[in-house]
XYZ file of C-alpha atoms in Angstrom:
776
model
C 17.764 2.241 13.863
C 19.471 4.517 16.416
C 16.610 5.342 18.154
C 15.490 2.293 19.297
C 18.318 2.234 21.772
C 16.634 5.055 23.841
C 13.537 2.823 24.197
C 12.428 -0.830 24.224
C 15.056 -3.466 23.556
C 13.062 -6.203 25.002
C 9.683 -6.848 23.506
C 7.260 -10.040 23.957
C 3.932 -10.587 22.365
C 1.664 -12.782 24.112
C -0.574 -14.567 22.047
C 0.399 -15.987 18.494
C -2.942 -15.864 16.572
C -3.283 -13.160 13.504
C -2.927 -10.114 15.280
C -0.286 -11.022 17.817
C 2.023 -12.747 15.404
C 1.566 -9.606 12.809
C 3.241 -7.311 15.604
C 5.484 -9.480 16.275
C 6.679 -9.968 12.830
C 6.557 -5.992 12.201
C 8.961 -5.828 15.396
C 11.122 -8.578 13.683
C 11.101 -6.152 10.581
C 12.622 -3.057 12.411
C 15.734 -5.357 13.334
C 14.911 -6.085 16.612
C 14.077 -9.297 18.431
C 11.257 -10.166 20.115
C 9.392 -13.487 22.103
C 6.366 -14.556 20.820
C 3.900 -16.764 23.764
C 1.240 -18.743 23.431
C -0.673 -21.672 25.013
C 1.317 -24.998 25.179
C 0.349 -27.745 22.718
C -1.884 -30.435 23.843
C 0.254 -33.011 22.802
C 3.742 -32.172 23.832
C 5.298 -33.901 20.687
C 3.627 -30.988 18.651
C 4.653 -27.622 17.613
C 3.419 -24.973 19.902
C 0.790 -22.630 18.857
C 3.875 -19.741 18.391
C 6.048 -22.115 16.364
C 2.886 -22.782 13.804
C 2.357 -19.124 13.860
C 6.200 -18.886 12.669
C 5.374 -21.186 10.122
C 2.388 -19.341 8.866
C 4.421 -15.998 8.595
C 6.874 -17.634 6.545
C 4.343 -18.542 4.179
C 2.175 -15.822 4.234
C 0.653 -14.141 1.118
C 0.992 -10.857 1.272
C 4.134 -11.821 3.107
C 4.152 -10.347 6.853
C 8.465 -10.575 6.787
C 10.429 -8.109 4.956
C 12.457 -11.531 4.456
C 12.148 -15.137 5.080
C 15.262 -14.797 7.637
C 13.666 -11.974 9.835
C 11.438 -14.922 11.210
C 15.106 -16.142 12.880
C 14.569 -12.742 15.255
C 11.213 -14.430 16.747
C 11.872 -16.245 19.682
C 8.422 -18.910 20.859
C 7.770 -19.755 24.301
C 4.849 -20.679 25.912
C 2.921 -19.315 29.121
C 2.968 -22.537 30.649
C 7.209 -22.583 30.679
C 8.182 -19.294 29.935
C 6.002 -16.593 31.397
C 9.068 -16.099 34.057
C 11.482 -15.123 31.141
C 9.400 -11.223 31.412
C 10.855 -10.679 34.560
C 13.170 -8.364 33.060
C 11.543 -6.947 29.533
C 10.610 -3.540 28.753
C 7.177 -3.942 26.984
C 4.827 -6.857 26.762
C 2.120 -6.714 24.065
C -0.684 -8.568 25.055
C -2.926 -10.183 22.013
C -4.875 -13.258 23.627
C -8.593 -13.947 22.814
C -11.008 -10.797 23.179
C -12.170 -12.111 26.742
C -12.032 -10.155 29.579
C -11.845 -12.745 32.235
C -8.667 -14.384 30.176
C -7.093 -10.961 29.676
C -7.679 -9.885 33.549
C -5.906 -13.141 34.432
C -3.288 -12.645 32.884
C -2.679 -9.074 33.886
C -2.417 -10.661 37.537
C 0.193 -13.098 36.468
C 2.147 -10.406 34.926
C 1.742 -8.197 38.087
C 3.896 -10.858 39.958
C 6.316 -11.246 37.635
C 7.281 -8.123 35.408
C 9.694 -5.308 36.814
C 8.128 -1.832 37.786
C 9.039 0.091 34.859
C 7.278 -2.489 31.898
C 5.014 -1.374 30.283
C 1.972 -3.531 29.153
C -0.122 -2.581 26.302
C -3.190 -4.637 25.052
C -4.534 -5.139 21.156
C -7.802 -5.317 22.172
C -9.971 -3.752 19.233
C -13.215 -2.755 21.530
C -12.656 -3.597 25.151
C -12.315 -0.505 27.186
C -9.470 -0.150 29.473
C -11.529 0.688 32.130
C -13.040 -2.737 32.425
C -9.794 -3.965 31.611
C -7.812 -2.387 34.503
C -10.834 -2.511 37.155
C -9.242 -4.862 39.248
C -5.430 -3.874 38.719
C -3.383 -1.359 40.970
C -2.857 2.181 39.747
C 0.758 1.358 39.771
C 0.191 -1.260 36.998
C -2.479 1.200 35.377
C -0.104 4.127 35.052
C 2.298 1.425 32.584
C -0.576 0.309 30.705
C -2.267 1.249 27.438
C -4.176 -0.021 24.778
C -1.973 -0.251 21.056
C -4.722 -1.294 18.383
C -2.656 -2.342 15.421
C -4.605 -3.126 12.146
C -4.355 -6.471 10.356
C -2.281 -7.312 8.495
C 0.250 -5.054 10.657
C 2.818 -5.058 8.569
C 0.953 -2.758 5.473
C -1.885 -1.241 7.791
C -0.173 1.958 8.930
C -2.736 2.792 11.381
C -1.971 2.326 15.712
C -4.739 3.756 17.863
C -2.783 4.392 20.901
C -5.969 4.194 23.745
C -4.942 6.577 26.718
C -6.213 5.451 30.587
C -7.288 7.194 33.258
C -4.019 6.755 35.223
C -1.664 6.201 32.001
C 1.224 8.522 32.952
C 1.937 10.499 30.246
C 5.976 9.875 29.689
C 4.819 6.101 29.317
C 2.268 7.355 26.265
C 4.995 9.492 24.685
C 7.306 6.340 24.515
C 4.814 4.476 23.016
C 3.854 6.863 20.897
C 7.461 7.599 19.330
C 8.778 4.238 19.171
C 5.900 3.165 16.906
C 6.017 5.719 14.789
C 10.024 5.662 14.404
C 10.872 2.010 14.925
C 7.706 -0.094 13.408
C 6.511 2.697 11.177
C 3.169 3.696 12.563
C 0.711 6.521 12.292
C -0.466 6.993 15.853
C -3.499 8.418 16.535
C -3.762 8.996 20.620
C -7.606 7.907 21.188
C -10.063 8.238 23.599
C -11.206 5.415 25.939
C -14.186 5.481 23.654
C -16.345 2.091 22.423
C -14.545 0.772 19.354
C -11.743 3.705 19.666
C -11.829 5.510 16.362
C -10.590 3.622 13.015
C -13.417 1.079 13.246
C -16.037 2.882 14.644
C -16.598 4.849 11.268
C -14.878 2.369 9.112
C -17.066 -0.674 9.881
C -20.001 1.874 10.251
C -18.783 2.684 6.440
C -18.693 -0.517 5.475
C -22.214 -1.741 6.600
C -23.943 1.378 5.113
C -22.630 0.374 1.963
C -23.964 -3.140 2.029
C -26.859 -2.222 3.457
C -27.979 0.147 0.835
C -26.450 -1.779 -2.253
C -28.787 -4.350 -1.087
C -31.620 -2.351 -0.380
C -31.554 -0.672 -3.833
C -30.596 -3.767 -5.766
C -27.148 -2.568 -6.718
C -25.134 -5.538 -7.971
C -22.136 -6.195 -6.047
C -19.332 -5.631 -8.268
C -21.290 -2.013 -9.195
C -21.338 -1.115 -5.860
C -17.814 -1.991 -5.565
C -16.722 -0.047 -8.646
C -18.917 3.253 -6.957
C -17.695 2.785 -3.635
C -14.059 2.429 -4.441
C -11.864 4.619 -6.636
C -14.508 6.945 -7.159
C -14.665 7.555 -3.578
C -10.676 7.331 -3.094
C -11.496 3.939 -1.332
C -9.313 1.036 -2.373
C -10.857 -0.986 -5.557
C -12.075 -3.619 -3.411
C -14.794 -1.258 -2.398
C -17.351 -3.057 0.288
C -18.017 -6.402 -1.164
C -14.574 -7.056 -1.757
C -13.251 -6.132 1.557
C -15.632 -8.307 3.010
C -14.163 -11.342 1.225
C -10.380 -9.949 2.038
C -10.882 -9.910 5.541
C -13.588 -12.721 5.593
C -17.403 -12.798 5.850
C -17.728 -14.661 9.210
C -15.046 -12.310 10.658
C -16.895 -9.462 9.586
C -19.972 -11.026 11.360
C -17.921 -11.094 14.774
C -16.691 -7.348 14.276
C -19.881 -6.459 13.703
C -21.586 -8.401 16.540
C -19.061 -7.110 18.817
C -19.553 -3.404 17.607
C -23.176 -4.233 18.433
C -22.590 -4.939 21.893
C -20.328 -1.865 22.766
C -21.989 0.879 21.200
C -24.670 2.855 23.198
C -28.620 1.887 22.209
C -28.772 5.402 20.488
C -25.820 5.064 17.946
C -26.767 5.056 15.018
C -24.254 2.172 14.257
C -27.330 0.099 15.421
C -29.499 0.984 12.218
C -26.423 -1.322 10.013
C -25.362 -3.385 12.429
C -27.233 -6.155 11.684
C -26.199 -9.006 9.559
C -28.621 -9.382 6.326
C -29.921 -12.848 5.782
C -27.284 -13.111 2.885
C -24.571 -13.034 4.858
C -25.696 -15.867 7.126
C -26.231 -17.575 4.421
C -23.053 -17.381 2.838
C -21.514 -17.788 6.385
C -23.320 -21.201 6.704
C -22.521 -22.744 3.339
C -18.544 -22.210 4.012
C -18.291 -19.218 1.359
C -16.647 -16.994 3.896
C -14.482 -15.198 1.307
C -11.056 -15.754 -0.123
C -10.224 -18.357 2.732
C -13.131 -20.254 2.145
C -14.825 -21.360 -1.212
C -15.340 -17.519 -2.167
C -17.774 -15.013 -1.021
C -19.459 -12.612 -2.949
C -16.439 -12.866 -5.847
C -15.123 -16.136 -6.933
C -11.467 -16.496 -8.340
C -10.239 -19.730 -10.403
C -8.591 -20.424 -13.379
C -11.057 -18.898 -15.716
C -11.000 -15.781 -14.427
C -12.917 -13.693 -11.464
C -16.914 -13.735 -11.251
C -19.326 -11.994 -8.786
C -22.621 -13.235 -7.358
C -26.047 -12.515 -8.651
C -29.016 -12.748 -6.414
C -31.866 -14.596 -8.515
C -35.177 -12.205 -7.836
C -37.292 -14.923 -8.047
C -35.423 -15.873 -4.696
C -33.216 -13.961 -2.909
C -31.416 -17.478 -1.749
C -30.782 -18.787 -4.838
C -27.546 -17.490 -6.012
C -25.805 -17.755 -9.841
C -22.216 -16.942 -10.694
C -21.731 -14.688 -13.236
C -19.152 -12.550 -15.332
C -17.847 -8.928 -13.745
C -20.344 -6.739 -15.771
C -18.401 -3.536 -17.377
C -17.496 -0.899 -15.096
C -20.569 1.367 -14.273
C -21.040 4.290 -16.431
C -21.151 6.600 -13.549
C -17.435 4.863 -12.047
C -16.096 5.861 -15.869
C -17.282 9.217 -15.402
C -15.398 9.789 -12.029
C -12.393 8.076 -13.531
C -12.192 10.432 -16.473
C -12.830 13.451 -14.203
C -9.637 11.690 -11.728
C -7.261 11.935 -14.934
C -8.281 15.245 -15.919
C -7.664 16.148 -12.330
C -11.490 17.264 -11.524
C -13.036 16.322 -8.461
C -14.990 12.972 -8.890
C -17.001 13.288 -5.686
C -18.616 15.807 -7.365
C -19.309 13.867 -10.181
C -20.861 11.280 -8.201
C -22.884 13.754 -5.878
C -24.370 15.758 -8.864
C -25.544 12.373 -10.672
C -29.408 11.254 -10.806
C -29.220 8.052 -11.768
C -30.265 4.940 -9.191
C -26.594 4.540 -9.016
C -25.885 7.959 -7.995
C -28.443 8.095 -5.599
C -26.871 5.190 -3.832
C -23.469 6.781 -4.043
C -25.084 10.202 -2.219
C -27.336 7.832 -0.036
C -23.579 6.535 1.454
C -21.572 9.316 1.648
C -24.205 11.351 3.681
C -24.653 8.902 6.005
C -20.872 8.391 6.553
C -20.542 11.880 6.720
C -23.466 12.527 9.110
C -21.723 9.889 11.442
C -18.231 11.310 11.248
C -19.939 14.618 12.290
C -21.076 12.988 15.536
C -17.948 11.053 16.140
C -16.719 14.856 16.017
C -16.653 16.535 19.624
C -17.368 13.458 21.382
C -14.649 10.896 20.783
C -12.158 13.701 19.342
C -12.223 17.585 19.042
C -9.978 17.341 15.931
C -10.897 16.543 12.378
C -7.701 15.321 11.386
C -7.509 12.520 13.841
C -10.650 10.925 11.977
C -9.404 11.734 8.794
C -5.948 10.005 9.467
C -7.708 7.291 11.039
C -9.625 6.545 7.776
C -6.525 7.109 5.537
C -4.085 4.786 7.771
C -6.449 2.011 8.954
C -8.784 1.986 5.453
C -6.195 2.943 3.151
C -8.735 5.765 2.658
C -7.260 8.491 -0.009
C -9.073 11.157 2.199
C -11.001 11.297 5.234
C -14.660 12.276 5.497
C -13.599 16.014 6.629
C -11.650 16.186 3.702
C -14.229 15.171 1.246
C -16.611 17.131 2.717
C -14.283 20.292 2.253
C -14.015 18.828 -1.813
C -17.503 19.339 -2.092
C -19.039 22.116 -0.114
C -21.424 23.336 2.153
C -24.493 23.249 -0.313
C -23.611 19.935 -1.922
C -23.296 18.464 1.704
C -26.784 19.587 3.248
C -28.539 18.678 0.376
C -26.881 15.078 0.490
C -27.844 14.664 3.998
C -31.268 16.346 3.433
C -32.218 13.911 0.195
C -30.968 10.655 2.854
C -33.567 12.210 5.287
C -30.901 12.764 7.947
C -30.983 15.213 10.713
C -27.565 17.668 10.491
C -24.972 17.035 13.103
C -24.010 19.948 14.888
C -20.362 19.551 14.303
C -21.685 19.908 10.209
C -23.473 23.594 10.502
C -20.425 25.452 9.516
C -19.375 28.056 6.915
C -15.379 27.369 6.839
C -13.983 24.516 5.608
C -12.269 21.950 7.962
C -8.908 22.500 6.581
C -7.391 25.983 5.674
C -4.108 27.272 4.542
C -1.888 30.305 4.372
C 1.458 30.402 2.363
C 3.495 27.665 4.436
C 1.224 25.670 6.499
C -1.749 23.671 6.626
C -4.685 24.327 9.623
C -7.593 22.144 10.493
C -10.510 23.576 12.227
C -10.739 21.718 15.538
C -14.082 21.774 17.493
C -13.190 23.652 20.466
C -9.700 25.740 19.486
C -10.663 26.660 16.299
C -8.073 26.546 13.271
C -4.782 24.727 14.619
C -2.079 23.685 12.452
C -2.064 20.197 11.254
C -0.232 18.003 13.703
C 2.424 15.665 12.484
C 5.077 14.558 14.376
C 8.904 16.204 13.850
C 9.986 14.877 10.906
C 7.246 13.808 9.153
C 5.428 15.185 5.642
C 2.737 13.941 4.166
C 2.560 15.706 0.234
C -1.013 14.895 0.315
C -1.769 17.322 2.999
C 0.917 19.683 2.311
C 1.114 20.135 -1.330
C -1.066 22.969 -0.833
C 1.572 25.231 0.412
C 4.070 24.128 -2.451
C 4.759 26.353 -5.267
C 3.990 24.743 -8.725
C 6.773 24.729 -11.192
C 4.918 23.139 -13.899
C 1.750 20.263 -14.074
C -0.320 18.386 -15.981
C -2.865 15.670 -15.626
C -0.125 12.963 -14.932
C 2.273 14.581 -12.855
C 3.768 18.017 -11.039
C 6.950 19.589 -10.302
C 6.981 21.564 -6.826
C 9.969 24.131 -5.793
C 10.888 22.913 -2.132
C 13.413 23.720 0.465
C 16.764 24.929 -0.554
C 15.927 25.292 -3.924
C 15.561 21.876 -4.817
C 12.627 19.774 -7.038
C 9.725 17.824 -6.040
C 8.259 15.469 -8.987
C 5.168 13.689 -8.000
C 3.046 11.245 -10.067
C -0.505 11.259 -9.956
C -2.191 9.636 -13.089
C -3.968 6.262 -12.134
C -1.841 4.074 -10.464
C 1.193 6.401 -10.872
C 1.351 4.827 -14.704
C 3.687 6.220 -16.560
C 2.160 8.408 -19.457
C 3.868 10.949 -21.972
C 2.648 13.513 -19.377
C 4.553 11.782 -17.105
C 8.062 11.733 -19.532
C 6.995 15.957 -19.857
C 7.412 16.689 -16.113
C 10.476 14.584 -15.795
C 11.977 16.488 -18.477
C 11.140 19.661 -17.414
C 12.598 18.807 -13.983
C 15.977 17.337 -15.583
C 16.055 20.836 -17.657
C 15.132 23.290 -14.516
C 16.751 20.975 -11.665
C 17.834 23.473 -9.217
C 20.106 22.113 -6.261
C 18.667 18.357 -6.589
C 15.251 16.500 -7.918
C 13.509 14.126 -5.553
C 11.068 11.793 -7.110
C 8.244 11.135 -4.419
C 4.298 10.711 -4.196
C 2.540 9.224 -1.422
C -0.280 7.407 -3.064
C -0.451 3.813 -2.463
C 2.005 3.076 -5.137
C 5.337 4.719 -6.201
C 4.217 3.585 -10.005
C 2.675 0.547 -11.547
C 4.612 1.037 -14.793
C 4.125 2.361 -17.796
C 0.315 3.040 -19.052
C -0.539 -0.463 -20.849
C -3.967 1.031 -21.789
C -1.755 3.862 -23.886
C 0.503 1.279 -25.289
C -2.864 -0.654 -26.240
C -4.196 2.188 -28.224
C -1.027 2.474 -30.312
C -0.646 -1.207 -30.862
C -4.034 -1.688 -31.894
C -3.361 1.251 -34.750
C -0.088 -0.249 -35.771
C 1.408 3.522 -34.352
C 4.886 2.316 -34.058
C 6.736 5.660 -34.872
C 4.341 6.807 -31.636
C 5.601 3.903 -29.754
C 9.634 4.744 -31.053
C 9.065 8.374 -30.270
C 7.769 7.640 -26.730
C 10.333 5.298 -25.648
C 12.890 7.371 -27.060
C 11.897 10.423 -24.983
C 11.660 8.122 -22.124
C 15.356 6.833 -22.640
C 16.614 10.297 -23.127
C 14.623 11.763 -20.028
C 15.846 9.276 -17.478
C 19.520 9.199 -19.050
C 19.314 12.836 -18.311
C 18.188 12.325 -15.227
C 20.907 10.614 -14.494
C 24.116 12.484 -15.740
C 22.480 15.791 -14.122
C 25.053 18.101 -12.470
C 23.083 17.936 -9.068
C 21.916 14.650 -7.109
C 18.655 13.087 -7.665
C 16.965 10.780 -4.971
C 13.912 7.960 -5.786
C 11.573 8.021 -3.294
C 9.677 4.893 -3.561
C 6.901 3.325 -1.713
C 4.299 0.206 -2.773
C 4.838 -0.993 -5.872
C 7.375 0.656 -8.028
C 7.531 -1.758 -11.179
C 8.213 -1.707 -15.182
C 8.674 2.028 -16.203
C 8.566 2.900 -12.486
C 11.684 1.357 -11.554
C 13.304 2.152 -14.311
C 12.886 5.866 -13.243
C 14.465 4.710 -10.020
C 17.079 2.923 -11.947
C 18.871 5.903 -12.668
C 18.933 7.764 -9.646
C 21.878 8.764 -7.374
C 20.080 7.153 -4.220
C 17.215 5.543 -3.251
C 15.232 6.196 -0.039
C 12.436 3.383 0.155
C 10.104 2.463 2.365
C 10.071 -1.010 3.849
C 7.449 -2.014 1.935
C 8.573 -0.945 -1.485
C 7.941 -3.739 -4.001
C 10.757 -3.453 -7.058
C 10.689 -5.483 -10.111
C 10.802 -5.526 -13.961
C 7.638 -7.192 -14.854
C 7.011 -6.321 -18.554
C 8.260 -9.972 -19.739
C 4.521 -11.040 -18.202
C 2.785 -9.461 -20.944
C 5.205 -10.132 -23.791
C 7.294 -7.065 -23.510
C 10.847 -6.263 -22.232
C 11.906 -3.198 -20.172
C 12.988 -0.538 -22.973
C 13.639 2.505 -20.443
C 16.999 1.530 -19.516
C 15.768 -1.141 -17.589
C 17.661 -4.091 -19.037
C 20.670 -2.055 -19.425
C 20.688 -1.024 -15.715
C 20.189 -4.629 -14.881
C 22.982 -5.813 -17.269
C 25.270 -3.108 -15.798
C 24.580 -3.716 -11.919
C 25.074 -7.472 -12.525
C 28.654 -6.857 -14.179
C 29.211 -4.321 -11.344
C 28.558 -7.624 -9.025
C 30.036 -10.339 -11.160
C 32.608 -8.853 -12.830
C 31.981 -11.028 -16.092
C 29.850 -9.722 -18.973
C 28.637 -13.420 -19.904
C 27.366 -14.120 -16.469
C 26.029 -10.851 -15.915
C 23.902 -11.300 -19.528
C 22.702 -14.837 -18.234
C 21.573 -13.289 -14.593
C 19.531 -10.383 -16.305
C 18.030 -12.513 -18.681
C 16.943 -14.630 -16.283
C 15.998 -12.018 -13.917
C 13.929 -10.259 -16.407
C 12.490 -13.007 -18.337
C 11.015 -14.675 -15.180
C 10.038 -10.869 -14.160
C 11.656 -11.323 -10.563
C 10.028 -9.100 -7.804
C 11.478 -8.037 -4.591
C 8.465 -7.501 -2.196
C 10.714 -5.416 -0.002
C 14.201 -3.931 -0.178
C 16.002 -6.469 1.360
C 14.677 -9.010 -0.965
C 15.303 -6.513 -3.913
C 18.842 -6.167 -2.867
C 19.372 -10.164 -4.357
C 18.616 -8.870 -7.758
C 20.340 -5.580 -7.266
C 16.844 -3.199 -7.827
C 17.897 -1.960 -4.067
C 21.511 -1.047 -3.757
C 22.472 -1.379 0.235
C 25.472 0.164 -0.158
C 23.907 3.371 -1.428
C 20.679 3.535 -1.080
C 18.355 3.394 2.682
C 15.275 2.152 3.504
C 12.864 3.672 6.451
C 10.099 1.932 8.151
C 7.485 5.149 8.284
C 6.478 6.329 4.903
C 5.830 9.797 6.147
C 9.346 10.031 7.130
C 10.374 9.559 3.500
C 10.734 13.090 2.226
C 12.624 14.173 5.250
C 15.435 12.000 4.830
C 15.542 12.146 0.932
C 15.743 16.102 1.261
C 18.780 15.195 4.090
C 19.994 12.568 1.431
C 20.203 14.874 -1.474
C 21.618 17.959 0.902
C 24.292 15.948 1.937
C 25.336 14.486 -1.607
C 25.012 18.602 -3.158
C 28.527 19.277 -0.889
C 30.611 16.803 -3.096
C 28.238 16.129 -6.132
C 29.933 14.584 -9.606
C 27.926 13.357 -11.908
C 28.364 9.417 -12.899
C 30.684 8.538 -16.117
C 28.989 6.996 -18.801
C 29.544 3.186 -18.670
C 30.849 1.249 -21.432
C 29.376 -2.164 -22.369
C 30.311 -5.212 -23.639
C 27.576 -7.746 -24.987
C 28.034 -11.166 -23.891
C 29.562 -13.670 -26.176
C 27.112 -15.363 -28.823
C 27.314 -18.838 -27.809
C 25.306 -17.145 -24.596
C 22.459 -16.905 -26.816
C 22.393 -20.660 -27.864
C 22.166 -21.657 -24.168
C 19.403 -19.410 -23.842
C 17.554 -20.858 -26.711
C 18.293 -24.426 -25.717
C 17.225 -23.506 -22.679
C 13.710 -22.402 -23.550
C 13.136 -24.572 -26.158
C 13.746 -27.550 -23.635
C 10.820 -25.212 -21.191
C 8.396 -25.104 -24.025
C 8.645 -29.192 -24.988
C 8.164 -29.491 -21.512
C 5.366 -27.305 -21.004
C 6.583 -25.021 -18.812
C 6.950 -21.878 -21.139
C 4.639 -21.271 -24.287
C 6.097 -20.120 -27.813
C 5.861 -16.764 -27.168
C 7.812 -17.034 -23.752
C 10.741 -18.382 -26.205
C 9.905 -15.297 -28.297
C 10.139 -12.917 -25.514
C 13.160 -14.481 -24.251
C 15.143 -14.190 -26.919
C 13.935 -10.394 -27.259
C 15.429 -9.596 -23.903
C 18.361 -11.785 -25.121
C 19.186 -9.594 -28.099
C 19.653 -6.516 -26.013
C 22.577 -8.110 -24.137
C 24.083 -10.532 -26.047
C 26.125 -10.165 -29.405
C 24.856 -11.884 -32.855
C 27.688 -14.127 -34.577
C 30.730 -11.955 -35.423
C 29.068 -8.775 -34.254
C 31.314 -6.031 -32.112
C 31.059 -6.727 -28.783
C 31.943 -3.401 -27.648
C 28.994 -1.276 -27.359
C 27.949 2.478 -25.909
C 24.974 3.410 -23.320
C 22.971 4.263 -26.513
C 23.521 1.323 -28.102
C 21.618 -0.721 -25.649
C 19.223 1.763 -25.759
C 18.714 1.581 -28.903
C 18.342 -2.759 -28.744
C 15.691 -1.878 -26.127
C 13.443 -0.090 -27.884
C 13.932 -1.873 -31.342
C 13.176 -5.467 -29.395
C 10.576 -4.088 -27.667
C 8.792 -2.723 -31.000
C 9.348 -6.542 -32.418
C 7.456 -7.959 -29.642
C 4.965 -5.456 -29.734
C 4.146 -6.071 -33.465
C 3.166 -9.615 -32.408
C -0.116 -10.792 -31.850
C 0.433 -13.161 -28.660
C 1.669 -9.416 -26.989
C -1.346 -7.636 -27.811
C -3.824 -10.896 -26.992
C -1.743 -10.617 -23.355
C -2.045 -6.550 -22.867
C -5.468 -7.091 -23.855
C -6.501 -10.137 -21.236
C -4.686 -8.542 -18.481
C -6.347 -5.089 -18.783
C -9.885 -6.895 -19.504
C -9.516 -9.470 -17.029
C -7.022 -9.343 -14.908
C -5.300 -12.057 -16.018
C -2.430 -11.998 -18.844
C -3.258 -15.087 -21.126
C -0.076 -16.827 -21.812
C -0.629 -17.690 -25.436
């Protein structure tokens, strides 16, 4: 955080709506104070809009604040009473309603108040700087830019930094570095063109998917299954994303894009609201925030809309269909590290034609933008990855399918080939150490990342592979270190993952880093794998897998070289158990830690109970208290949605672990930490455990039994809880002294005992089949 001292210290956000409050929250998340200003309330006794915004932030889900305490760093005010306080501020972010007259009026007032070197930016998503600044003095324009954040601000990494005709270069550089290093954003510098970059292509892609599905009568859930993971797009696809954003809000965004884009822009071909969208909005079905949308979720599970063939306005709800065969084929290819896009483009079914048409339109539109709003394909690819969570951008996808398949897609869709796509070279190329991108003007230039940034997705192509399988890879990296990357679905741990970790533990070089740049570090052990073993009553194989997993994490813990875990996103269940045996963590601020196995009637059996028990003892110096706290934590499946919150549960240890705002900077800091630890590294000594007093078991059982009687817990909750207790509490007349291996053995045997119960299998099956673990 020291870099912040060189930059903006006094920051204000004007406009306390969803975006303004989200921006203020992210500034507070970075450890800085910020002032949030909005209009005064009509009733002077009522809470102001800014005060109400703080209350919304505290209750937000997913949480916009890294902890509720961070809200204390946001000071609130009103435009009527507090605008004068901004006279000595360094940076003011305008996030008021998208009306140019209101924005211009605010700039005029600010110009009379702020100091001569104060930077002012707008969070507008559509209004060009030329219009915003047409009445302002050049001196003001020199310090003005657009900083377009994406919602939700904490989680969406893209910042479009739009430069005006008169914006000074040093102002843009300062904004870029601050947003990168301090606020954790991936910054793309954009020209002052309509829709800028991310929304220009992202909204177009959504609209193409919507219109193509409706035109071809593809069921909404099937369309999302095809347009989601097989294409490397979030599983919400199009219709699920519409529901998440809000169908009414998306309608407004589309209308705005229609107004600002040139008449000859291809967006207008899909930039209309179908009658279905209008009908849903009128009836209150505006998505997750309303009565539902294309999907609805209730206590009976998730359902999807189904249009009647007789009357397009008569809509029924039905259960989600099974995954379409084409999506399953693509998923199988992904699991075997083959190109899923090729599965789609080579498929001649109706679903294949749907996928090909959507891809063709997206690729053509991206080609039209190349050379107009940017010359660099990386800008467009990064915008889609950072702003819409695509795994790859359109030009990376084009390289994956090749020129021949690209031309066939475009021809079959009846589209003209943009000149930017008439190429005989890939958009990305590499030599032994660097990756290059084909700039429309300059030819091949090195892929551009800020100093200190690293994206494994791009740079893995240049790393020597020591060993790999379908689940993980071990690379040789700088200074004779090893980098282990998981790449199974959701990075779930499978036998292949354990094999790669085992290889790294036997060939550690000077140190190991465990990192990937996927959306999540790891969602835990693969439940599909365990479900199959349980259904086949293959207890021996379960024991073998768990035994090897325990052996591997133990090896990592006691290696003669340091091991640094580098999580982001979900790091739960078995994924956290890997991290729990590392020497230190470099964690993204948006990391979520937890041991959640009890939710499906299991317990952590890769050292999760052991490490939690040990960490609570180190905190309390009392084995009985440590057993109780560990039992409560694992039994309730407590999670921390940030390192700050995770530190309360000792998942994250602030005295040794570090958190980083920018995901692209995790790897560099991990390398630096590992190199630093190497200088004086000594492996930890194996601890001696003491099992808790048998009387604690009675307390635990009474607690659970009372909960069952009151309807808080189910009988199987009690069974699961007492299995967890058995790991850390001694039986009557049992020796309380225990080794680390003893605790491992107790984890494993109790896991298998739970796996043998029909209730646990039922919970696992219901979670995998419906997304909800049935509480039986």
